[in-house]
Short mmCIF file of C-alpha atoms in Angstrom, two decimals:
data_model
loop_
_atom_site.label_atom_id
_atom_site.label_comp_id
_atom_site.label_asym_id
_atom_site.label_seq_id
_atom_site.Cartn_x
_atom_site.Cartn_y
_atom_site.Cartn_z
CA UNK A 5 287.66 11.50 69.28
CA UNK A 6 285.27 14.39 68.69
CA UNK A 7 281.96 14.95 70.83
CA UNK A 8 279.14 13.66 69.29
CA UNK A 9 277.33 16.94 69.59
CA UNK A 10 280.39 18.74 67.28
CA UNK A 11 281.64 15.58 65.57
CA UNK A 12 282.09 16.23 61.53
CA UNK A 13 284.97 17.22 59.52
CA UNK A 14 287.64 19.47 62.10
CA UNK A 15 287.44 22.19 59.81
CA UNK A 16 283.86 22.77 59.42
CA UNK A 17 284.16 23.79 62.98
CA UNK A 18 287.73 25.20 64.10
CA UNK A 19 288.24 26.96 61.15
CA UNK A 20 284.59 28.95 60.76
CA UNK A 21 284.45 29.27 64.69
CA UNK A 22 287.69 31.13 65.03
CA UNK A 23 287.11 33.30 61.84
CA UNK A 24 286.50 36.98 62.38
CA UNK A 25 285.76 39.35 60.69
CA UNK A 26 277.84 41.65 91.07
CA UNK A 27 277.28 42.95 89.55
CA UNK A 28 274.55 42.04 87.04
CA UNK A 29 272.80 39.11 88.55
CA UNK A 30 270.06 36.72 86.95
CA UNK A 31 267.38 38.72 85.58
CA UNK A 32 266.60 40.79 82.66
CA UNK A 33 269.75 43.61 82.31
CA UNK A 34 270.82 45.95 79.91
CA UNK A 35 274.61 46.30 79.55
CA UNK A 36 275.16 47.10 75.97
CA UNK A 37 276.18 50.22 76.69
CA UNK A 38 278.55 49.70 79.73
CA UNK A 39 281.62 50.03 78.13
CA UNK A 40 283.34 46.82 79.50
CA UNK A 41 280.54 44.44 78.64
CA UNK A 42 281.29 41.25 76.81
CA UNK A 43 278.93 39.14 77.09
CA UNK A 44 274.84 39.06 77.91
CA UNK A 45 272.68 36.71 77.87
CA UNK A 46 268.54 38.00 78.01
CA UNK A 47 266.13 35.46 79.54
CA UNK A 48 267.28 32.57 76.82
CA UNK A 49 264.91 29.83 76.34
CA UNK A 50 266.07 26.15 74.84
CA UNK A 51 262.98 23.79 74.22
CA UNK A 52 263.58 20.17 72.32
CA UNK A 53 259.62 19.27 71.34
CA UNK A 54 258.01 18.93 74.41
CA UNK A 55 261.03 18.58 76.72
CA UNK A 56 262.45 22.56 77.80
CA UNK A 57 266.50 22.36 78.57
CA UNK A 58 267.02 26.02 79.22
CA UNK A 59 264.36 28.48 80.57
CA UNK A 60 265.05 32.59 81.43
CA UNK A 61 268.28 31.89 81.18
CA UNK A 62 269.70 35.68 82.10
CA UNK A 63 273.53 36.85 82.69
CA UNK A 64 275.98 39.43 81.95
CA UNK A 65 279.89 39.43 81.27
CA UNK A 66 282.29 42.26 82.41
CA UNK A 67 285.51 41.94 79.88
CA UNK A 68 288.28 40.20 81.39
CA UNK A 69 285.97 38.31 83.67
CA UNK A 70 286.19 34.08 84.24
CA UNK A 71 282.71 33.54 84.68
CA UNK A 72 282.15 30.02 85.44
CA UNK A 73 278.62 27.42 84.69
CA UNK A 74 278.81 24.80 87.33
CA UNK A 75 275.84 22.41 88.31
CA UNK A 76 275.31 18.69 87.66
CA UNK A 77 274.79 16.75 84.33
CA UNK A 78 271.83 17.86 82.49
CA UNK A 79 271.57 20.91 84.50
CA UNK A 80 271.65 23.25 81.19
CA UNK A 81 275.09 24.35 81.49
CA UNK A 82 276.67 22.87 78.66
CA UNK A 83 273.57 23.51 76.74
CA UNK A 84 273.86 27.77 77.10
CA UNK A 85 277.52 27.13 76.54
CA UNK A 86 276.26 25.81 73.12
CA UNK A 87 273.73 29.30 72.67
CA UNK A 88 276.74 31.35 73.12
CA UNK A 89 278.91 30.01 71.04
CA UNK A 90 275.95 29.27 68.20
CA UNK A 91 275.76 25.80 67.94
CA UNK A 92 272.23 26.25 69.37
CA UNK A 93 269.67 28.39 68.28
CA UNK A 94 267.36 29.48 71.26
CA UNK A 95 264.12 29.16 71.12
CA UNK A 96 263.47 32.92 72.94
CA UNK A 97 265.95 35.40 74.06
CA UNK A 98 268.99 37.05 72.97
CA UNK A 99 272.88 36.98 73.22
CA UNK A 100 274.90 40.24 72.89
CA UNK A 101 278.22 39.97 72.65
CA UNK A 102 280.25 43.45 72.49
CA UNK A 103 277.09 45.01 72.29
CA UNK A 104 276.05 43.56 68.97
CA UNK A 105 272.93 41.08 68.99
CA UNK A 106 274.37 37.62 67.59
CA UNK A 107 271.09 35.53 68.24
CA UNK A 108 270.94 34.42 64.87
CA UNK A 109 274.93 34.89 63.61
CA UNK A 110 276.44 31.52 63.01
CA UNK A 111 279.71 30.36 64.96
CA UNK A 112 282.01 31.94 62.46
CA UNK A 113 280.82 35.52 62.63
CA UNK A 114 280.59 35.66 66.69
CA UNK A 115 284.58 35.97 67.36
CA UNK A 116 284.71 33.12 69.82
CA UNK A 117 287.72 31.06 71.07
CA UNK A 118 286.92 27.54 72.27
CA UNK A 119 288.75 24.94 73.51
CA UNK A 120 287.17 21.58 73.42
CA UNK A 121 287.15 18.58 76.39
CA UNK A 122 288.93 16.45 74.20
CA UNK A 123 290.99 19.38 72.92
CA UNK A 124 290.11 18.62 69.14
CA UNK A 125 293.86 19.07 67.78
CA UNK A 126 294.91 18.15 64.59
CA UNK A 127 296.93 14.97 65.01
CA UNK A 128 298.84 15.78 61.78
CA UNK A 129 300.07 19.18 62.24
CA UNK A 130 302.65 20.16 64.73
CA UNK A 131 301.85 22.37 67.69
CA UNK A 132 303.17 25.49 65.80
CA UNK A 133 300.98 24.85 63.03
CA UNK A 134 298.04 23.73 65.19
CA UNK A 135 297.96 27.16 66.87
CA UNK A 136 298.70 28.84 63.94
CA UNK A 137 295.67 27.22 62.12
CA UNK A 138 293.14 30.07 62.59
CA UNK A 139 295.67 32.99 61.64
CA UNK A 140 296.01 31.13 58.18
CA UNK A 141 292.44 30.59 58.27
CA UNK A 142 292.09 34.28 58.57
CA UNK A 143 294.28 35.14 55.93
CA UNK A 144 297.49 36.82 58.14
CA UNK A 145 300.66 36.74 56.44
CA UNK A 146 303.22 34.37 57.20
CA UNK A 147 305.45 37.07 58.95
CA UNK A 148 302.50 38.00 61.43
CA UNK A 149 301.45 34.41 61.81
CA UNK A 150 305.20 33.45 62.75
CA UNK A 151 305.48 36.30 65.01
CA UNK A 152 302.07 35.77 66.67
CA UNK A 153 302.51 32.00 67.09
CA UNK A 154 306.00 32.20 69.03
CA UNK A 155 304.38 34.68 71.21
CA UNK A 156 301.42 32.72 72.17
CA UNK A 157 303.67 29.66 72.50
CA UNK A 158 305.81 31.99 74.93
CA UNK A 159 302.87 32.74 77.10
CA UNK A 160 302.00 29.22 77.45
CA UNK A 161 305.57 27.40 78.27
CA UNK A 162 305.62 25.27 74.74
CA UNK A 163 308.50 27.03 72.75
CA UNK A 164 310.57 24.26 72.45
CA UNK A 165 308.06 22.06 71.63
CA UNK A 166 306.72 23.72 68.26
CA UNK A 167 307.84 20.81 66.13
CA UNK A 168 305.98 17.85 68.14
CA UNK A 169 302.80 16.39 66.98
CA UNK A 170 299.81 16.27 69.46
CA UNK A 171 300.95 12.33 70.18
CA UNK A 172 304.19 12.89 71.07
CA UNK A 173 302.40 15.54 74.01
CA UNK A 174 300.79 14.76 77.43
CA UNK A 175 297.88 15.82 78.22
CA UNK A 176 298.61 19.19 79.80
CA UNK A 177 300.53 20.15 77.16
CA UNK A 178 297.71 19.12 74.73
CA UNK A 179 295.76 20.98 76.40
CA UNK A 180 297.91 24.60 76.68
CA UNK A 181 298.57 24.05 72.88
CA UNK A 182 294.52 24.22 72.45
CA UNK A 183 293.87 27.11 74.92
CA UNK A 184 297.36 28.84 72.62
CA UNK A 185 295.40 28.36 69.27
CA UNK A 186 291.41 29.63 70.61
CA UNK A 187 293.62 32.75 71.90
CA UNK A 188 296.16 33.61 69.03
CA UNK A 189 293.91 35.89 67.13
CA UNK A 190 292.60 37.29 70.23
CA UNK A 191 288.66 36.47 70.34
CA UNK A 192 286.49 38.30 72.21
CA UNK A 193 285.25 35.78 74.94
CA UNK A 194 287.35 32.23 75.26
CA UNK A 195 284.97 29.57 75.38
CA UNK A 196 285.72 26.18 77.64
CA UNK A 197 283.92 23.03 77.89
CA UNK A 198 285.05 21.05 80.52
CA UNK A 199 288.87 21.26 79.72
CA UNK A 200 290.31 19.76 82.32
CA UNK A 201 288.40 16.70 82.66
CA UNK A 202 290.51 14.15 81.01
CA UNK A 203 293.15 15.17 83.26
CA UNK A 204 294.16 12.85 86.58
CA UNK A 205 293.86 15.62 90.01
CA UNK A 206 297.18 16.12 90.38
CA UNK A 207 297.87 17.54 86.43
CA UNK A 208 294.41 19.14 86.67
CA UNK A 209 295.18 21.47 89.96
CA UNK A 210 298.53 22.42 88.16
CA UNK A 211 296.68 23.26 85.10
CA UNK A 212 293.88 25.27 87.06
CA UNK A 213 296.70 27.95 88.08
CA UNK A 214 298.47 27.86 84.16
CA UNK A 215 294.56 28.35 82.43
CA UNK A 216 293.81 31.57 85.29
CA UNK A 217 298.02 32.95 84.35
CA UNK A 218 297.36 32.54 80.42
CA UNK A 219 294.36 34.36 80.58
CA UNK A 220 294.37 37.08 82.79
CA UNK A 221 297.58 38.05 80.90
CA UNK A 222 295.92 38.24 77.67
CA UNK A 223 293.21 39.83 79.33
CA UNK A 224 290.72 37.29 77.85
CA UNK A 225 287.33 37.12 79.04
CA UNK A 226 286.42 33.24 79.85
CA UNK A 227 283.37 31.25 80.19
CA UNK A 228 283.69 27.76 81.61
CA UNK A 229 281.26 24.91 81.66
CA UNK A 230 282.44 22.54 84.89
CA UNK A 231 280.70 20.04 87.01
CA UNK A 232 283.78 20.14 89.52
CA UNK A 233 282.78 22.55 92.58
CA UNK A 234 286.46 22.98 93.64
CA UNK A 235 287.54 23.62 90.45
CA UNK A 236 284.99 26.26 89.88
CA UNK A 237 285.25 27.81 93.22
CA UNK A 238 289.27 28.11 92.53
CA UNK A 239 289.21 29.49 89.24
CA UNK A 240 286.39 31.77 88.90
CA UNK A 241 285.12 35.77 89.50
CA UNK A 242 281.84 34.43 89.25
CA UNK A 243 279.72 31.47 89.25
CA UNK A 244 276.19 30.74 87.57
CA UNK A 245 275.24 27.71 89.96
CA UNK A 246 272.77 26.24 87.06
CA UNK A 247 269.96 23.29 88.49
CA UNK A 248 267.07 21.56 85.98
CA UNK A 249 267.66 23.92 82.97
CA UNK A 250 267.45 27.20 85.00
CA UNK A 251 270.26 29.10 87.33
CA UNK A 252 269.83 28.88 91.10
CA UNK A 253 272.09 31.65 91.88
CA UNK A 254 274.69 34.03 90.99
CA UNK A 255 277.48 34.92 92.71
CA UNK A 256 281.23 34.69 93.40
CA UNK A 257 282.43 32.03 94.76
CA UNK A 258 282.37 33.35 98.95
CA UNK A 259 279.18 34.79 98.02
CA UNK A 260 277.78 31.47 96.84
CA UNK A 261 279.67 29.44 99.85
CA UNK A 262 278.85 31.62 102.45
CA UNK A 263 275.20 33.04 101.77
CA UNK A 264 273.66 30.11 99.60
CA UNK A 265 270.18 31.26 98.74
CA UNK A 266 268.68 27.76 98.69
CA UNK A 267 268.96 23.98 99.56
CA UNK A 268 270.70 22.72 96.80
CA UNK A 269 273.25 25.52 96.29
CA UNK A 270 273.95 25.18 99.40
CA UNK A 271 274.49 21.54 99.57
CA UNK A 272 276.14 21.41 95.74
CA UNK A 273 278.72 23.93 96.63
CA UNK A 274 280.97 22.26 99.16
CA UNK A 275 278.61 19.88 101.26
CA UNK A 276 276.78 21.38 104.39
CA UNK A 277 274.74 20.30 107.13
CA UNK A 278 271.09 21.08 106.61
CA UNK A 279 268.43 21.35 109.62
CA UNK A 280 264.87 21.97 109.34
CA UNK A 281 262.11 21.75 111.64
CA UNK A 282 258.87 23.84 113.36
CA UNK A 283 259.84 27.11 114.54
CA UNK A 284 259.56 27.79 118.50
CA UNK A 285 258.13 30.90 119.88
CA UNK A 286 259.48 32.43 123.27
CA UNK A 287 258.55 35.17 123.98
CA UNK A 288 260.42 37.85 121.35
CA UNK A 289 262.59 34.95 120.61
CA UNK A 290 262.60 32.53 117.63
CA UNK A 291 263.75 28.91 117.44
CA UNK A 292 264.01 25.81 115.13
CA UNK A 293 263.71 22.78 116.70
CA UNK A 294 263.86 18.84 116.19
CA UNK A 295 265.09 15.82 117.57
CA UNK A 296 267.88 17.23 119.93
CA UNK A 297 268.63 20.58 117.83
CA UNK A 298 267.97 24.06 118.71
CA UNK A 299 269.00 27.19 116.75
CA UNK A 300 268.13 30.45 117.00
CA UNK A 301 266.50 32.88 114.24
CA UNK A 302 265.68 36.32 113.67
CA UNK A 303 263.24 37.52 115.81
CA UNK A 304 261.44 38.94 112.76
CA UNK A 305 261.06 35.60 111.76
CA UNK A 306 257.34 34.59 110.84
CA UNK A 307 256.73 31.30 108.98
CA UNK A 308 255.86 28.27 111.38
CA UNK A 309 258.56 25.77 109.46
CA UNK A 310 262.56 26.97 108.92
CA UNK A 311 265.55 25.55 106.81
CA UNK A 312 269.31 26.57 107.55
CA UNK A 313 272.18 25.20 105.93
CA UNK A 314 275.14 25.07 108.60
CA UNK A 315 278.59 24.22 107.38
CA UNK A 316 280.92 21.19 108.53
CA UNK A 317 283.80 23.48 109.61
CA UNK A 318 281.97 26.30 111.67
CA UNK A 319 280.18 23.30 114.05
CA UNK A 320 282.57 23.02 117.29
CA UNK A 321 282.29 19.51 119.70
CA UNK A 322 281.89 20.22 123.31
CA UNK A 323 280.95 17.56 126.11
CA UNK A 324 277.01 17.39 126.27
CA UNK A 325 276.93 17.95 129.99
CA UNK A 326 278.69 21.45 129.60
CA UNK A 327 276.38 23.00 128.74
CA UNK A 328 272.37 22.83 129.20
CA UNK A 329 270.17 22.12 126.12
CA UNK A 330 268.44 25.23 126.55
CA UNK A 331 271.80 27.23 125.12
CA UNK A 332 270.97 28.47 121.78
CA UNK A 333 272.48 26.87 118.43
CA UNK A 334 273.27 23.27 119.76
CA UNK A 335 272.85 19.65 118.44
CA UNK A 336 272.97 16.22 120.36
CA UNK A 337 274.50 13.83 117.98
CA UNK A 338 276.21 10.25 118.30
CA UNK A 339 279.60 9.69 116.56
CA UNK A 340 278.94 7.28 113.44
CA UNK A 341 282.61 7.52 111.70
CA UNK A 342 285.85 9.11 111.82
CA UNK A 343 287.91 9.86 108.80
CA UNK A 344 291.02 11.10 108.68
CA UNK A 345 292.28 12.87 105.74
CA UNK A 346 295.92 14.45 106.68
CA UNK A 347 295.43 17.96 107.25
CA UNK A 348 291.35 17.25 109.02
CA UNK A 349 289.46 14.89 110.56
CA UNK A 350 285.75 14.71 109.02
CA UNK A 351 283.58 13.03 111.91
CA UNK A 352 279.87 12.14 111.12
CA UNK A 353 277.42 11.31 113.56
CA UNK A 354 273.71 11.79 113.70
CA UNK A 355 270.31 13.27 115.36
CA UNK A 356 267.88 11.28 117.25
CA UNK A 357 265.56 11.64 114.19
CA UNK A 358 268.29 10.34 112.06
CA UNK A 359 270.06 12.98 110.34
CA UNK A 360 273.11 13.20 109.56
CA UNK A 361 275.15 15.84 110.20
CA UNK A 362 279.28 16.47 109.43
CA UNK A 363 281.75 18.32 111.67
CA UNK A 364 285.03 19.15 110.28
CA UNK A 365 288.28 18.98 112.88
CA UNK A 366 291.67 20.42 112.51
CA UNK A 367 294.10 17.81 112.89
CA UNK A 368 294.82 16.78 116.55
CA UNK A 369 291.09 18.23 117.34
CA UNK A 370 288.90 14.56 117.55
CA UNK A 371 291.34 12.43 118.96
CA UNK A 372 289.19 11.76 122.08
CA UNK A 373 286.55 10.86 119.75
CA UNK A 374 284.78 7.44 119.22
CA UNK A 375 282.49 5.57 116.93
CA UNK A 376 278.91 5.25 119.28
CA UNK A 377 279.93 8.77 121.78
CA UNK A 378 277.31 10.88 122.35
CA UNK A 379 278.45 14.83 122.45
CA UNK A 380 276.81 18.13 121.33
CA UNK A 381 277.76 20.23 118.65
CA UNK A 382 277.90 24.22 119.09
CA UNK A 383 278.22 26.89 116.70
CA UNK A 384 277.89 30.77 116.10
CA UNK A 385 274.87 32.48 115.27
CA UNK A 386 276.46 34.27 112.28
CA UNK A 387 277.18 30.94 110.94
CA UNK A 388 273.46 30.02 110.34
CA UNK A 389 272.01 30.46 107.19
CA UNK A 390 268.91 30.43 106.05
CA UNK A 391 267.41 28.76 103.46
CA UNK A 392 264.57 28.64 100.56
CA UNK A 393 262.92 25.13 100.39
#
């Protein structure tokens, strides 16, 4: 089935859309004249009547970059993905692609590869002639389109397949045969939207590794719409961490995991423990505290409230009376659950005010653990990180 938002005849899409002929951050940029630029995107705007899905929407594309949209349904990623590839007109902004403004060009005259969720392959035409569809389209000769299609079926591990028909496929293979035919004639960014989602986790890690091999061998420059934080984090240069129609941050993916700039990027990328609470003076010294937690802060630190995101596997469990609760960067907790999951144990527990906070254990590491124990949980100062509201 096609997606509503593209559904009409196959070739009113595939056929015009693949016809020819940190370093920039989220604000306003100019890198036209860089000479590996592929893609920008100027403070794009998106407003349905009174209801605004995109809003200073601002990025730019080195060439051969995977540059990844990740954030939650209705967040706006899927929506720019749509700008870019000029299913969507914006309402303000611009999109420069290879330097040349394309705002207003339709699908067919921007050069774009895309490969579908559903994959969107012709059920009636073999592989070979699925990938070979755009060449034709194009107007190659047979001799280059023969030539060009066992190369790209090569690259993607389908040369003996050539004669099948998309039904006689699985689903991996469905899908290399549609990333092989949005890359034969070489476009100059490779559009995906959510490819991997109709794929069970096992086929979808294998195919994570195939999509980053295929196109960092062709050189292609990618951008990927994705709701799945692991699979962004283990495919991407870059991420654009989008929330309510606008993009939190920017960043690649240790950038993003280790210094989140706010709550929910913090909390969307890979789950961490978040503490707030009044800040303590003593002295030159600065502290949040709450029910049972104390952390330290910067002594520069001014504001009377503080937020810091703490993550699961940097908090260590010591016995509570080890050490005195005046130590710095400590939290009195009492073990809710246990879960183990092979390789760690993930142990929640919880504050005195109620909070809930997650420690992740190598395996071997909790054993002495039990559900109702009360014990403190330590960590470094470096792992502390502060956060906007």
């Amino acid at each position: 089935m096609w997606s509503p938002m593209f559904r009409r005849n196959s070739s009113d899409y595939i056929a015009p859309f693949q016809q020819v002929p940190n370093q920039y951050g989220n604000a306003p940029m100019d890198v036209s004249a860089h000479p590996s630029s592929a893609l920008r995107l100027d403070q794009i705007g998106v407003r349905f009547h009174l209801f605004q899905a995109l809003e200073g929407i601002s990025f730019g594309l080195r060439k051969g970059e995977f540059f990844s949209m990740l954030g939650p349904s209705g967040s706006g990623k899927s929506t720019t993905l749509r700008v870019i590839a000029g299913f969507q007109a914006p309402s303000n902004g611009t999109v420069v692609i290879g330097g040349q403004d394309v705002s207003r060009l339709p699908p067919y005259r921007r050069n774009l590869g895309m490969v579908f969720q559903d994959y969107a392959l012709f059920p009636h035409l073999s592989v070979a002639r699925n990938v070979e569809y755009p060449l034709r389209a194009r107007g190659i000769p047979a001799a280059q389109r023969a030539s060009k299609v066992a190369e790209m079926l090569a690259i993607v591990g389908l040369t003996k397949m050539e004669n099948r028909l998309p039904s006689q496929l699985s689903g991996g293979q469905q899908q290399r045969v549609a990333l092989a035919r949005a890359l034969v004639f070489k476009p100059d960014i490779l559009l995906l939207d959510e490819p991997l989602g109709a794929l069970d986790k096992k086929l979808r890690e294998q195919m994570q590794g195939e999509i980053i091999r295929i196109t960092k061998e062709l050189g292609a420059t990618v951008v990927a719409v994705t709701h799945d934080q692991d699979e962004a984090m283990s495919m991407s240069d870059r991420i654009a961490v989008f929330s309510e129609g606008t993009i939190a941050q920017i960043g690649t993916p240790r950038e993003l995991y280790v210094k989140p700039e706010t709550r929910f990027v913090a909390d969307f990328l890979g789950g961490t423990n978040i503490l707030s609470g009044a800040v303590e003076r003593r002295g030159l010294d600065r502290y949040l505290v709450g029910d049972g937690i104390r952390a330290r802060l910067p002594r520069d630190y001014e504001a009377s409230t503080a937020m810091i995101s703490v993550r699961p596997e940097c908090l260590s469990i010591s016995d509570a009376s080890s050490q005195p609760m005046s130590s710095d960067n400590r939290i009195e907790v009492t073990i809710e659950r246990l879960m183990f999951l092979g390789s760690e144990t993930r142990v929640l527990s919880r504050t005195g005010d109620g909070t809930l906070i997650t420690v992740k254990c190598r395996e071997g590491e909790c054993l002495e653990l039990q559900k109702g124990n009360k014990t403190s949980l330590t960590w470094e100062e470096s792992s502390t990180v502060r956060l906007k509201a």
